[in-house]
Coordinates of C-alpha atoms and ligand atoms in Angstrom, one line a residue:
Chain A
M1 CA 1.4 90.4 66.8
N2 CA 4.6 91.9 65.7
L3 CA 6.9 89.9 63.2
E4 CA 9.9 91.6 62.0
N5 CA 12.2 91.0 59.2
I6 CA 10.4 87.3 59.5
T7 CA 12.8 85.4 56.9
K8 CA 11.5 81.5 56.0
T9 CA 13.7 79.2 54.3
Y10 CA 13.2 75.7 53.7
N11 CA 16.6 73.4 52.6
L12 CA 15.4 70.7 49.7
K13 CA 18.0 67.8 48.6
N14 CA 19.5 70.4 46.2
E15 CA 18.0 74.0 46.1
Q16 CA 17.0 76.4 48.9
I17 CA 13.6 77.5 48.8
T18 CA 12.5 81.6 50.4
A19 CA 9.2 81.1 51.4
L20 CA 9.1 84.3 53.5
N21 CA 11.3 86.8 52.7
N22 CA 12.3 89.4 55.4
L23 CA 8.5 90.0 56.1
T24 CA 8.0 92.6 59.2
Y25 CA 4.6 94.1 59.7
K26 CA 2.1 94.5 63.3
F27 CA -1.5 92.9 64.0
E28 CA -3.4 94.4 66.1
K29 CA -6.3 93.6 68.2
G30 CA -10.4 94.1 66.9
K31 CA -9.3 93.3 63.3
L32 CA -10.1 91.3 60.2
Y33 CA -6.7 90.7 58.0
A34 CA -7.1 89.1 54.6
I35 CA -4.0 87.8 53.2
M36 CA -4.0 87.1 49.6
G37 CA -1.7 86.2 47.2
H38 CA -0.8 83.9 44.4
S39 CA -0.4 80.2 45.1
G40 CA 3.3 79.5 46.2
S41 CA 3.6 83.1 47.3
G42 CA 4.6 82.2 50.8
K43 CA 1.0 83.1 52.5
S44 CA 0.4 79.6 54.4
T45 CA 4.2 79.9 55.7
L46 CA 3.3 83.2 56.9
I47 CA -0.5 82.3 58.7
K48 CA 2.2 78.6 60.2
I49 CA 4.7 80.5 61.8
M50 CA 2.3 83.3 63.2
G51 CA 0.0 80.2 64.7
L52 CA 3.3 78.8 66.0
I53 CA 3.1 75.8 64.0
E54 CA 6.4 76.3 62.7
K55 CA 9.7 78.1 63.6
P56 CA 10.8 81.2 61.0
T57 CA 14.8 81.3 60.1
S58 CA 15.3 83.8 61.3
G59 CA 13.6 87.5 62.8
K60 CA 11.7 88.3 65.2
Y61 CA 8.2 87.2 65.9
T62 CA 6.7 88.7 69.3
I63 CA 3.1 87.8 70.7
N64 CA 1.7 90.4 73.5
N65 CA 5.6 91.6 74.0
T66 CA 6.7 88.4 74.5
D67 CA 9.4 87.2 71.8
I68 CA 8.7 83.9 71.1
S69 CA 12.1 82.7 70.0
T70 CA 12.9 83.1 74.0
L71 CA 9.9 80.0 75.0
N72 CA 10.6 76.8 75.6
D73 CA 7.9 73.9 74.7
K74 CA 6.0 74.3 77.7
E75 CA 5.5 78.3 77.1
L76 CA 5.1 77.8 73.9
S77 CA 2.4 75.3 73.9
L78 CA 0.7 77.5 77.0
L79 CA 0.7 80.1 74.0
R80 CA -1.1 78.1 71.6
M81 CA -3.6 76.6 74.3
K82 CA -4.8 80.3 75.2
H83 CA -4.3 82.6 72.6
I84 CA -4.4 81.0 69.3
G85 CA -7.2 79.2 67.3
F86 CA -6.1 77.6 63.9
I87 CA -8.2 77.0 61.4
F88 CA -6.7 75.1 58.4
Q89 CA -6.7 74.7 55.4
E90 CA -6.8 70.4 55.5
F91 CA -8.8 70.3 58.8
Y92 CA -7.0 68.3 60.6
L93 CA -8.9 67.0 63.2
N94 CA -8.9 63.5 64.5
D95 CA -10.7 60.8 62.8
H96 CA -11.2 58.6 65.7
L97 CA -13.1 61.1 67.3
K98 CA -16.7 62.0 67.3
A99 CA -17.2 66.1 65.9
Y100 CA -18.1 66.8 69.4
E101 CA -15.0 65.3 71.0
N102 CA -12.8 67.0 68.5
V103 CA -13.9 70.4 69.8
I104 CA -13.8 69.1 73.5
L105 CA -9.8 68.0 72.9
P106 CA -8.5 71.6 73.6
M107 CA -10.6 72.0 76.5
L108 CA -9.1 69.1 78.2
I109 CA -5.8 71.4 78.7
N110 CA -7.5 74.7 79.7
P111 CA -7.5 74.6 83.3
E112 CA -10.1 77.6 82.7
I113 CA -13.2 75.1 81.5
P114 CA -14.4 73.0 84.6
K115 CA -14.8 69.6 83.6
N116 CA -18.8 69.6 83.6
D117 CA -18.8 72.5 81.2
R118 CA -17.0 71.2 78.5
Q119 CA -19.9 69.3 76.8
K120 CA -21.9 72.3 77.1
R121 CA -19.2 74.6 75.4
A122 CA -18.9 72.1 72.6
L123 CA -22.5 71.6 72.0
S124 CA -23.1 75.8 71.8
L125 CA -19.2 75.7 69.6
L126 CA -21.6 73.7 67.0
E127 CA -24.3 75.7 67.1
L128 CA -22.7 78.0 66.2
V129 CA -21.5 77.0 63.1
G130 CA -24.1 75.0 62.7
L131 CA -23.5 71.8 63.0
Q132 CA -25.8 70.6 65.9
E133 CA -27.4 67.7 63.5
R134 CA -24.2 65.9 62.9
I135 CA -22.3 66.1 66.4
N136 CA -21.9 62.6 66.8
H137 CA -20.9 61.9 63.6
F138 CA -17.1 60.7 63.2
P139 CA -15.0 63.3 60.4
K140 CA -15.0 60.9 58.0
E141 CA -19.0 60.8 57.6
L142 CA -18.9 64.3 56.8
S143 CA -18.4 66.4 53.8
G144 CA -15.9 69.1 53.6
G145 CA -17.3 72.3 54.9
E146 CA -18.7 70.5 57.4
K147 CA -15.5 69.5 58.3
Q148 CA -13.9 72.7 57.9
R149 CA -16.4 74.1 60.4
I150 CA -15.8 71.7 63.3
A151 CA -12.3 72.5 62.5
M152 CA -12.9 76.2 63.1
A153 CA -15.5 75.3 66.5
R154 CA -12.3 73.7 67.4
A155 CA -10.4 76.8 67.2
L156 CA -12.3 78.6 69.0
A157 CA -13.2 76.1 71.9
N158 CA -10.5 77.7 74.0
D159 CA -11.6 81.1 73.6
P160 CA -8.5 82.8 72.2
E161 CA -7.5 86.1 71.0
I162 CA -5.7 85.5 67.7
I163 CA -7.8 83.4 65.0
L164 CA -6.4 82.0 62.4
A165 CA -7.8 80.3 59.1
D166 CA -6.1 78.9 55.7
E167 CA -8.6 79.2 53.5
P168 CA -11.1 78.3 55.7
T169 CA -13.6 78.8 52.6
G170 CA -11.7 76.8 50.0
N171 CA -13.8 74.0 50.1
L172 CA -17.3 75.7 50.5
D173 CA -19.7 76.6 48.2
E174 CA -20.9 80.4 48.5
E175 CA -23.7 80.5 50.4
N176 CA -21.1 78.6 53.3
E177 CA -18.6 80.9 52.6
T178 CA -20.6 83.9 53.3
I179 CA -21.7 81.9 56.4
I180 CA -18.1 81.8 58.0
F181 CA -16.8 85.2 56.6
N182 CA -19.5 86.4 58.6
Y183 CA -18.6 84.7 61.5
L184 CA -15.2 85.5 61.5
K185 CA -16.2 89.5 60.9
E186 CA -18.4 89.3 64.3
L187 CA -15.5 87.6 65.9
S188 CA -13.3 90.3 64.8
E189 CA -15.8 92.7 66.4
K190 CA -15.7 91.1 69.3
G191 CA -12.0 92.6 70.2
K192 CA -10.4 89.4 68.9
C193 CA -7.8 89.3 65.8
V194 CA -8.7 87.6 63.0
I195 CA -6.4 87.0 59.9
V196 CA -7.4 85.0 56.7
V197 CA -6.0 83.9 54.1
S198 CA -8.3 83.5 51.4
H199 CA -8.4 83.4 47.2
S200 CA -11.8 84.3 47.5
D201 CA -12.0 88.1 46.2
N202 CA -15.3 87.7 48.8
V203 CA -13.5 88.1 52.1
K204 CA -12.2 91.8 50.5
K205 CA -16.1 92.6 51.5
Y206 CA -15.0 91.6 55.5
A207 CA -11.3 92.5 55.8
D208 CA -10.3 95.9 57.7
E209 CA -6.8 95.6 56.5
I210 CA -5.6 93.3 53.1
L211 CA -2.4 92.4 52.6
I212 CA -1.0 90.9 49.7
I213 CA 2.0 88.9 49.4
Q214 CA 4.1 88.2 46.5
K215 CA 7.3 85.8 46.2
G216 CA 8.0 85.8 50.2
K217 CA 7.8 89.3 50.2
L218 CA 4.6 92.1 52.0
E219 CA 3.6 93.6 48.4
T220 CA 0.8 96.1 49.0
H221 CA -1.4 96.2 52.4
E222 CA -4.6 98.4 52.3
N223 CA -6.6 100.0 54.6
I224 CA -10.3 99.6 53.8
Chain B
M1 CA -3.6 66.1 82.7
K2 CA -5.9 64.1 84.6
I3 CA -6.2 60.4 83.7
S4 CA -10.1 60.7 82.8
D5 CA -8.6 63.5 80.3
I6 CA -6.0 61.0 79.2
F7 CA -9.1 58.2 78.5
F8 CA -11.2 60.8 76.4
V9 CA -8.0 60.6 73.7
I10 CA -7.2 57.5 73.9
K11 CA -11.1 55.8 74.2
R12 CA -11.6 55.5 71.0
R13 CA -8.4 54.2 69.6
F14 CA -7.4 52.0 72.4
L15 CA -8.9 48.7 70.9
E16 CA -7.4 49.4 67.3
K17 CA -6.0 46.3 65.2
R18 CA -2.3 47.1 65.8
N19 CA -3.1 47.9 69.8
I20 CA -4.5 43.8 69.5
I21 CA -1.3 42.9 67.9
F22 CA 1.0 44.2 70.3
M23 CA -1.2 43.1 73.1
F24 CA -0.7 39.6 72.0
V25 CA 3.0 39.8 71.6
S26 CA 3.2 41.4 74.9
C27 CA 1.3 38.6 76.4
F28 CA 3.6 36.8 75.1
L29 CA 7.0 38.4 75.4
I30 CA 5.5 38.6 79.2
F31 CA 4.7 35.1 79.5
S32 CA 8.4 34.2 78.5
L33 CA 10.0 36.7 80.9
L34 CA 8.2 35.0 83.8
I35 CA 8.9 32.0 82.9
S36 CA 12.5 32.3 82.9
L37 CA 12.4 34.7 86.1
T38 CA 10.5 31.7 87.4
I39 CA 13.1 28.5 86.6
Y40 CA 15.9 31.3 87.4
H41 CA 14.0 31.4 90.5
Y42 CA 13.8 27.8 91.5
F43 CA 17.5 27.0 90.2
N44 CA 18.5 29.9 92.7
N45 CA 16.3 28.2 95.7
Y46 CA 17.5 25.1 94.6
K47 CA 21.5 26.1 94.9
K48 CA 20.7 27.6 98.2
D49 CA 19.5 24.3 99.7
E50 CA 22.4 23.0 98.1
L51 CA 24.4 25.3 100.0
T52 CA 23.0 24.9 102.9
R53 CA 23.6 21.0 102.8
N54 CA 27.0 20.7 101.3
S55 CA 28.5 24.5 101.7
F56 CA 30.9 23.0 104.8
Y57 CA 30.2 18.9 104.5
R58 CA 30.7 16.3 102.4
T59 CA 28.9 12.8 102.6
I60 CA 30.1 9.5 102.2
S61 CA 27.3 7.4 101.0
V62 CA 27.3 3.9 102.8
S63 CA 25.8 1.1 100.1
S64 CA 26.2 -2.4 102.1
S65 CA 24.0 -3.0 105.1
I66 CA 25.2 -2.1 108.1
T67 CA 24.4 -3.3 111.9
P68 CA 23.3 -0.8 114.5
H69 CA 26.1 -1.3 116.2
E70 CA 28.4 -0.6 113.3
I71 CA 26.2 2.6 113.4
E72 CA 27.1 3.8 116.7
E73 CA 30.9 3.5 116.0
I74 CA 30.7 5.0 112.7
V75 CA 29.1 8.4 115.2
N76 CA 31.9 8.5 117.2
L77 CA 34.7 8.9 114.8
D78 CA 36.2 12.0 114.5
H79 CA 35.1 13.9 111.9
V80 CA 31.8 12.7 111.9
I81 CA 28.5 15.3 112.2
Y82 CA 25.5 12.5 112.1
I83 CA 24.8 9.8 110.1
K84 CA 21.5 9.4 108.8
K85 CA 19.2 7.4 106.5
R86 CA 19.9 8.7 103.5
N87 CA 16.5 10.7 101.9
Q88 CA 14.9 7.9 99.0
G89 CA 15.3 10.0 95.5
T90 CA 12.7 7.0 94.2
L91 CA 8.8 6.7 94.9
S92 CA 9.1 4.1 98.0
L93 CA 6.3 3.2 100.6
T94 CA 7.7 4.0 104.2
M95 CA 6.4 0.5 106.4
K96 CA 6.8 1.8 109.9
N97 CA 6.1 -0.9 112.6
F98 CA 4.8 -3.5 110.1
A99 CA 5.8 -7.0 110.6
N100 CA 9.2 -7.0 109.4
F101 CA 9.7 -3.3 108.0
K102 CA 10.7 -2.0 110.4
D103 CA 10.7 1.6 110.3
A104 CA 11.9 1.5 106.7
D105 CA 11.3 2.4 103.3
I106 CA 10.7 0.5 100.6
D107 CA 10.7 0.9 96.9
I108 CA 7.3 0.1 96.0
K109 CA 7.7 -1.7 92.6
P110 CA 9.9 -5.0 94.1
L111 CA 7.5 -5.0 96.9
L112 CA 4.5 -5.0 94.5
D113 CA 7.1 -7.8 92.0
K114 CA 7.8 -10.2 94.8
N115 CA 4.0 -10.2 95.9
E116 CA 2.9 -10.4 92.6
L117 CA 0.1 -7.3 93.8
K118 CA -1.0 -4.6 91.2
I119 CA -2.2 -1.3 91.5
I120 CA -5.6 -0.5 90.7
K121 CA -7.5 2.0 89.7
G122 CA -11.3 3.3 89.9
R123 CA -12.5 0.4 92.1
L124 CA -11.6 -0.9 95.5
P125 CA -9.3 -4.4 95.7
Q126 CA -11.4 -7.4 94.7
N127 CA -9.2 -10.0 94.0
A128 CA -6.3 -11.0 96.8
D129 CA -3.6 -8.9 94.1
E130 CA -4.9 -5.6 94.2
V131 CA -3.5 -2.8 95.6
V132 CA -5.4 0.8 95.9
C133 CA -3.7 4.5 96.7
A134 CA -5.1 7.2 97.7
T135 CA -4.0 10.0 95.0
K136 CA -2.0 9.5 92.1
F137 CA 2.0 9.4 91.5
Y138 CA 4.4 8.3 88.7
P139 CA 4.4 6.3 87.3
Y140 CA 0.9 4.7 88.7
E141 CA -2.3 6.2 88.1
I142 CA -4.6 5.2 91.4
D143 CA -8.0 6.5 91.3
E144 CA -9.4 9.7 93.3
R145 CA -13.0 9.4 92.7
N146 CA -15.2 10.8 95.3
G147 CA -16.5 7.9 97.2
F148 CA -13.0 7.8 98.3
N149 CA -13.3 9.6 101.5
H150 CA -9.8 9.9 103.1
K151 CA -11.0 13.0 105.3
Y152 CA -11.5 10.9 108.3
F153 CA -7.9 9.4 108.8
I154 CA -6.0 12.2 108.6
K155 CA -2.7 12.7 109.9
D156 CA -2.1 9.7 112.1
K157 CA 1.7 8.3 112.3
N158 CA 0.8 4.8 112.9
L159 CA -1.8 4.7 109.6
I160 CA 0.8 1.7 109.0
G161 CA -1.6 -1.8 109.7
T162 CA -5.0 0.0 110.0
S163 CA -8.0 -1.0 109.1
F164 CA -11.1 1.0 107.3
T165 CA -14.6 -0.2 106.1
I166 CA -14.7 1.4 103.1
N167 CA -18.2 2.0 101.1
Y168 CA -17.4 2.7 97.5
E169 CA -19.7 1.9 94.6
N170 CA -22.4 -0.3 97.5
V171 CA -19.4 -2.2 98.1
T172 CA -18.4 -2.4 101.5
K173 CA -15.3 -3.7 102.1
T174 CA -12.3 -3.5 105.3
L175 CA -9.3 -2.8 104.0
K176 CA -5.5 -2.5 106.0
I177 CA -3.4 0.1 104.8
V178 CA 0.1 -1.5 103.7
G179 CA 2.3 1.9 103.0
T180 CA 2.2 5.4 103.1
Y181 CA 4.0 7.2 100.4
D182 CA 4.7 11.0 99.9
Y183 CA 7.0 13.2 98.3
F184 CA 6.6 15.9 100.8
K185 CA 7.2 14.2 103.6
V186 CA 4.1 14.6 105.2
M187 CA 1.8 11.3 106.0
D188 CA -1.6 12.0 105.3
S189 CA -4.5 10.4 104.1
M190 CA -3.3 11.1 100.4
N191 CA -0.5 8.9 100.3
T192 CA -1.9 5.9 101.7
C193 CA -2.1 2.6 99.8
Y194 CA -4.5 -0.1 100.9
I195 CA -4.8 -4.0 100.5
N196 CA -7.5 -6.7 101.5
E197 CA -7.4 -7.5 105.1
E198 CA -7.1 -11.6 104.7
L199 CA -3.9 -9.9 102.3
F200 CA -2.1 -8.0 105.0
N201 CA -0.5 -10.5 107.4
T202 CA 1.1 -12.7 104.2
L203 CA 2.9 -9.6 102.7
V204 CA 5.5 -11.3 101.6
P205 CA 9.0 -8.8 102.5
I206 CA 11.7 -7.5 100.4
D207 CA 14.5 -5.9 101.9
P208 CA 14.5 -2.5 102.7
K209 CA 16.6 0.3 101.3
N210 CA 18.9 1.1 103.5
D211 CA 21.4 3.2 102.4
Y212 CA 23.2 5.5 104.8
D213 CA 25.0 9.1 104.8
I214 CA 27.7 9.4 106.9
K215 CA 28.4 14.3 107.0
I216 CA 31.9 14.6 107.6
D217 CA 33.0 18.0 108.6
K218 CA 35.5 19.5 106.3
N219 CA 36.2 18.0 103.1
E220 CA 40.2 17.5 104.3
N221 CA 38.9 15.0 106.5
V222 CA 36.7 12.7 104.3
E223 CA 40.1 10.2 103.3
E224 CA 40.3 9.8 106.9
V225 CA 37.0 8.5 107.4
A226 CA 36.8 6.7 104.7
S227 CA 40.1 5.1 105.3
I228 CA 38.4 3.6 108.3
L229 CA 35.1 2.2 106.7
K230 CA 37.3 0.4 104.5
N231 CA 38.9 -1.5 107.3
M232 CA 35.6 -2.0 109.0
G233 CA 34.6 -3.7 105.7
I234 CA 31.8 -1.7 104.6
N235 CA 30.8 -0.3 101.2
Y236 CA 31.2 3.4 100.9
H237 CA 31.6 5.7 98.1
V238 CA 32.2 9.5 98.0
P239 CA 29.7 11.7 95.6
Q240 CA 31.3 14.9 93.9
T241 CA 29.3 17.7 94.7
S242 CA 26.6 18.6 92.6
N243 CA 27.7 22.7 93.1
G244 CA 29.3 23.1 90.4
D245 CA 27.1 21.5 87.8
M246 CA 24.3 23.6 89.5
E247 CA 26.6 26.9 89.2
S248 CA 26.7 26.4 85.5
L249 CA 23.1 25.4 84.7
K250 CA 22.3 28.4 86.8
Y251 CA 23.7 30.7 83.8
I252 CA 20.6 29.3 81.8
P253 CA 17.3 31.1 82.9
I254 CA 19.7 33.5 83.5
F255 CA 20.5 33.8 80.1
A256 CA 17.0 33.0 78.7
S257 CA 15.9 36.1 80.9
L258 CA 18.1 38.8 79.7
L259 CA 17.6 37.1 76.1
A260 CA 13.8 37.4 76.4
T261 CA 14.6 41.1 77.9
L262 CA 16.4 42.2 75.3
I263 CA 14.0 40.7 72.7
S264 CA 11.1 42.4 75.0
Y265 CA 13.0 45.7 73.8
L266 CA 13.3 45.5 70.4
V267 CA 9.6 44.1 70.2
I268 CA 8.2 46.8 72.8
Y269 CA 10.4 49.2 71.0
Y270 CA 9.2 48.5 67.7
F271 CA 5.2 48.1 68.6
I272 CA 6.1 51.8 70.3
K273 CA 7.6 53.4 67.3
K274 CA 4.9 52.5 64.8
K275 CA 2.0 53.5 67.3
I276 CA 3.6 57.0 67.2
R277 CA 4.2 57.2 63.8
Y278 CA 0.6 56.2 63.0
H279 CA -0.8 58.9 65.4
I280 CA 1.9 61.3 64.6
S281 CA -0.6 63.8 62.7
D282 CA -3.2 62.9 66.4
Y283 CA -0.4 64.5 68.3
G284 CA 0.6 67.6 66.1
I285 CA -3.2 68.3 66.0
L286 CA -3.2 67.7 70.1
K287 CA 0.9 70.1 69.4
A288 CA -1.3 72.9 66.8
T289 CA -4.1 73.1 69.7
G290 CA -1.4 73.7 72.9
Y291 CA -0.7 70.1 73.9
T292 CA 2.7 69.6 75.7
N293 CA 5.1 67.4 74.2
K294 CA 4.7 66.1 78.6
E295 CA 1.0 65.3 77.4
I296 CA 1.7 63.4 74.4
Y297 CA 4.0 62.0 76.8
K298 CA 1.8 60.9 79.3
I299 CA -1.4 59.7 76.5
E300 CA 1.4 57.4 75.5
L301 CA 2.7 55.9 78.6
L302 CA -0.6 55.6 80.0
E303 CA -1.8 54.0 76.6
N304 CA 1.0 51.4 76.8
T305 CA 0.9 50.6 80.6
L306 CA -2.8 50.1 80.4
I307 CA -2.0 47.4 77.3
F308 CA 0.9 46.2 79.4
T309 CA -1.2 45.6 82.9
L310 CA -4.1 43.9 80.3
C311 CA -1.3 41.8 79.1
F312 CA 0.2 41.4 82.5
I313 CA -2.9 40.2 84.0
I314 CA -4.1 37.6 81.4
T315 CA -0.7 35.9 81.5
T316 CA -0.8 35.8 84.4
I317 CA -4.0 33.7 84.5
I318 CA -2.3 31.7 82.1
F319 CA 0.7 31.8 83.8
L320 CA -1.0 30.3 87.2
L321 CA -3.0 27.5 84.9
V322 CA 0.1 26.4 83.6
Y323 CA 1.6 26.4 87.1
Y324 CA -1.4 24.3 88.7
Y325 CA -1.7 22.0 86.1
L326 CA 2.6 20.5 86.1
I327 CA 2.2 20.7 90.0
N328 CA -0.2 18.4 89.8
I329 CA 1.6 16.3 87.9
P330 CA 3.0 14.5 90.2
Y331 CA 6.5 13.5 88.7
V332 CA 7.3 17.0 87.7
S333 CA 6.3 18.5 91.1
Y334 CA 8.2 15.7 92.5
F335 CA 11.2 16.3 91.1
V336 CA 10.9 20.5 90.7
F337 CA 9.4 21.5 94.2
T338 CA 11.9 19.2 96.7
S339 CA 10.2 21.1 99.7
T340 CA 7.2 23.1 100.4
E341 CA 9.2 26.7 100.5
N342 CA 9.6 25.8 97.1
L343 CA 6.1 25.2 96.3
R344 CA 5.0 28.9 97.5
L345 CA 4.3 31.2 93.8
P346 CA 7.1 33.0 92.7
L347 CA 6.0 36.1 93.4
T348 CA 9.5 38.3 93.0
S349 CA 9.5 37.1 89.5
F350 CA 6.0 39.1 88.6
L351 CA 7.2 41.6 90.2
L352 CA 10.2 42.0 88.7
T353 CA 8.1 40.8 84.6
Y354 CA 6.3 44.0 85.1
L355 CA 9.1 46.0 86.5
I356 CA 11.3 44.8 83.9
I357 CA 8.2 46.0 81.0
F358 CA 7.5 49.0 83.0
I359 CA 11.4 50.2 82.6
L360 CA 11.4 49.0 79.1
N361 CA 8.0 51.5 77.9
V362 CA 9.6 54.2 79.8
I363 CA 12.7 54.1 78.1
C364 CA 11.4 53.5 74.7
L365 CA 8.6 56.0 75.0
K366 CA 11.4 58.4 76.8
F367 CA 13.9 58.3 73.6
L368 CA 11.1 57.7 70.8
M369 CA 9.5 60.9 72.0
K370 CA 12.6 62.8 71.8
Y371 CA 13.7 61.1 68.8
L372 CA 9.9 61.6 66.8
I373 CA 7.2 64.3 68.3
N374 CA 10.1 66.8 70.5
N375 CA 12.5 68.1 68.2
R376 CA 10.2 68.3 65.0
S377 CA 7.8 71.4 64.4
V378 CA 4.2 70.8 64.8
Y379 CA 3.8 71.5 61.0
D380 CA 6.2 68.6 60.6
L381 CA 4.1 66.0 62.7
L382 CA 0.3 67.3 61.6
E383 CA 2.2 66.4 57.6
D384 CA 4.1 63.4 59.6
K385 CA 7.0 63.9 57.4
L386 CA 10.3 62.4 58.9
Ligands
ADP1 N1 7.2 71.6 53.9 C1 7.9 72.7 52.5 N2 9.0 72.1 52.3 C2 9.8 73.1 51.2 N3 9.3 74.2 50.9 C3 7.8 74.0 51.0 C4 7.3 73.8 52.2 N4 6.1 74.0 52.9 C5 6.0 75.2 51.7 N5 7.6 74.9 50.3 C6 7.5 75.9 49.9 O1 7.5 77.0 50.0 C7 6.9 78.4 48.8 C8 5.5 79.1 49.4 O2 4.5 78.4 49.9 P1 2.9 78.2 51.2 O3 3.2 79.0 51.8 O4 2.7 77.3 51.0 O5 2.5 79.2 49.6 P2 1.3 79.5 49.6 O6 0.1 78.9 50.9 O7 0.6 80.9 49.0 O8 -0.2 79.0 48.7 C9 6.2 77.3 47.8 O9 7.5 77.5 46.8 C10 6.7 75.8 48.7 O10 6.8 75.1 48.1
MG2 MG1 -1.4 78.0 51.2

């Protein structure tokens, strides 16, 4: 993944907010990146652009050498489905579907997962995040940490190469946080590109590279 | 995306409150569309009948009684195509080959009055002044309970005057058919009236209605024939053609259909918009996990089509119940269904209704998808910012 001079501005009524300012960086597979910075510094904006959730105002973003700006809805959707797993800070679960059904949802459009394997795969993913006893619950019957783990299982449903997590442990206690970070680390060791936005200093223990963002600009990055 | 997969997405939300309300409203819309299109269908058919009857020909109505000799004379006139006894618009008994009523249509009411007879129901005639008829017809109500088995004297051209021994509630009576009435112009046991055998030959005749219609080949020749009739001393009048009236009346159901379509469009638009907006963050989730706009469109399309199909089935059942209730009120059927051709269900109005609803669904959906989903970033959908 390659970001070149990415800028994102939001037009409000009478002011323009520059959330990202000329950001350039290259992300590689097999690493865990931690993006840190103050609240409002543009971390979520960055990760949303990388997850194809928002479009940059200007700049060039390429995934596997494909320029995103040249793609239509169908091609973008295919990229999202195959390559990107996004874990939102706000979870964004489908409230009228049960936990395991939320995890199945992305598999419905993936022709590589046969219909009969979907349920089995969803259950094994939920087991992986320790939710095997909650598969039949609706999101509103679950705690924040549990919802977060469903969102994580869902992000992994189609086995993407890029896993993006926006404050995945923001609502979790330390014990759960460790579980999640360990798991994300494991994924990066399996060759996936894992990018985690986090406030927590604990993330530093797991990260291969740390990016610090300030006022929409990449301030420093450390290799560990 | 397979249909079964779409079901997976909508299965748990399909019967939520807003969809149920949507269904109620849709049923009402479909019902009004169906009714206005059906009325239009009948108007059209009626008009076709009128047209084939009246497009070239004009009619002169003769209201005084005329002799067979005069009839022959009229038939041989230039420009006269035929002369025939007018179809009785009112309820009448056909009395063939009986006493003084020779092949005549006789108004039921005067016949009953003159002979001081009354139509009874629920039992066999016991007194000499009672008549019973097979089925009900306006404005008289006649019994059709089980004991009256009409099956064994079906379709006999010479019913009038025939005796029948009928056993009904342990009473055996011999009755004679005094006449048949019908509004579908079919002679069978369902439209026969009976009186006691002894009474049959004492019926006092009344003047049969003998109005005739003379068909003239062209509008221009009406005057010519009319003056000849005048010279013969025959009372006549030239009815105005009703085509003009029908023409303007026809616009009422067309207008009603268009109005129903327009209201359907607005309502469907409103409900689909509400529905999409309610589910917009769910669609954001779908997009974030890789669904295309087209797949979201398919989900909405299937859900709406399912709703409309369900409504269509419910409404069709209600419509058929109302329809068959209506045609079984003879007064209504007498005026609405002038021929058995008309009695057939107007299948085209069913097809047209479903087609209109389906097309409205697609149009509204395409537009709303563009406006609410396609042109927005996934994040906007998730946050439902508009
Ligand atoms: N949808 C939006 N509309 C307007 N301003 C926004 C929007 N999203 C983010 N911003 C602004 O952009 C800046 C960066 O936000 P964000 O990326 O969410 O920061 P972080 O995640 O680092 O806290 C903030 O000043 C925020 O107010
Ligand atoms: Mg944030």
